[in-house]
Amino acid sequence: MFPFKRRKELNIAFFSSIFSIERTLTEKTLKASLLFRFFIEYRITNVYVICSSDKEYDLLREISKYALTPPYLKKYIPISPNLRKAGLLPPMNLPSHLVHRFPVEGEIRLGKNQDFGLHQKIRTTYRSIMFTDSVKGSFIQYPMIYYDGFEIHKIRFEKILEKNNLIIGSRNGKNPLKYKEEIISMYEEKGLTLLIGPPEGMLLKKLGEKFLEKSYNFIIKQGVSDVRAEEAIISSLSLLNAILE
């Protein structure tokens, strides 16, 4: 059974500079694919990329669009230099991606230009359908009620700080296990947006003490001197997912 969308938003915000360490498109694509898989596994609603230029954001936007598109509809995505290494992306295995060569009862498919990944076009204005008869090819309109991926947005640092559901991942923050009821209460009221700092760190020092109450240490008693941003994202979402469930 596929999981439903979250009842409240669970968003992630990070700085595009986490991709500045990688020098090649291959490395950037592999890191993006790793993060995208985790975003899907934890049913992230929105991904906010904090960046000062469009270059890294455009790369992430194009790769994410390609990754989230069902295999049978990827042919409609224009060729782009940012997608030269898209073949390295692992399957995202969303509900609309898991289909057979021929329609099977219960299959959910997305369509574009009446193309639903079959040998012929289906004359319908529906965007998503579910097959009810594999022999006759019968189907019904089917709204995508299951989790079907995240949306990615570019945002300014100042705007992310204005969000009323913001929490921050920091080694100087509170123990989230001791404050789990606080986190759950906030989530149930208005969802959560988790902010992870840039590779150079020092995020709380820049923000000031007023953000300390919104900060949680999701890697308790870390065994390394520095936690990479992508490691912080993955670890924080893992613990958050456990707390919220």
Coordinates of C-alpha atoms in Angstrom, one line a residue, residues 109-116 121-130 139-143:
R109 CA -0.6 6.5 -14.3
L110 CA 0.1 10.1 -15.0
G111 CA -0.4 11.4 -18.6
K112 CA 0.8 14.1 -20.9
N113 CA -0.6 14.8 -24.3
Q114 CA -2.9 11.8 -23.8
D115 CA 0.2 9.6 -23.4
F116 CA 0.0 7.2 -20.4
K121 CA -2.8 7.4 -26.8
I122 CA -5.8 7.5 -24.5
R123 CA -8.4 10.0 -25.4
T124 CA -9.1 11.7 -22.1
T125 CA -8.6 15.0 -20.4
Y126 CA -7.7 13.3 -17.2
R127 CA -4.2 13.9 -15.9
S128 CA -4.1 10.8 -13.7
I129 CA -6.0 7.6 -14.1
M130 CA -6.4 4.1 -12.5
F139 CA -9.9 3.2 -16.4
I140 CA -11.3 5.8 -14.2
Q141 CA -10.2 9.3 -13.2
Y142 CA -8.1 9.0 -10.1
P143 CA -6.8 12.0 -8.1

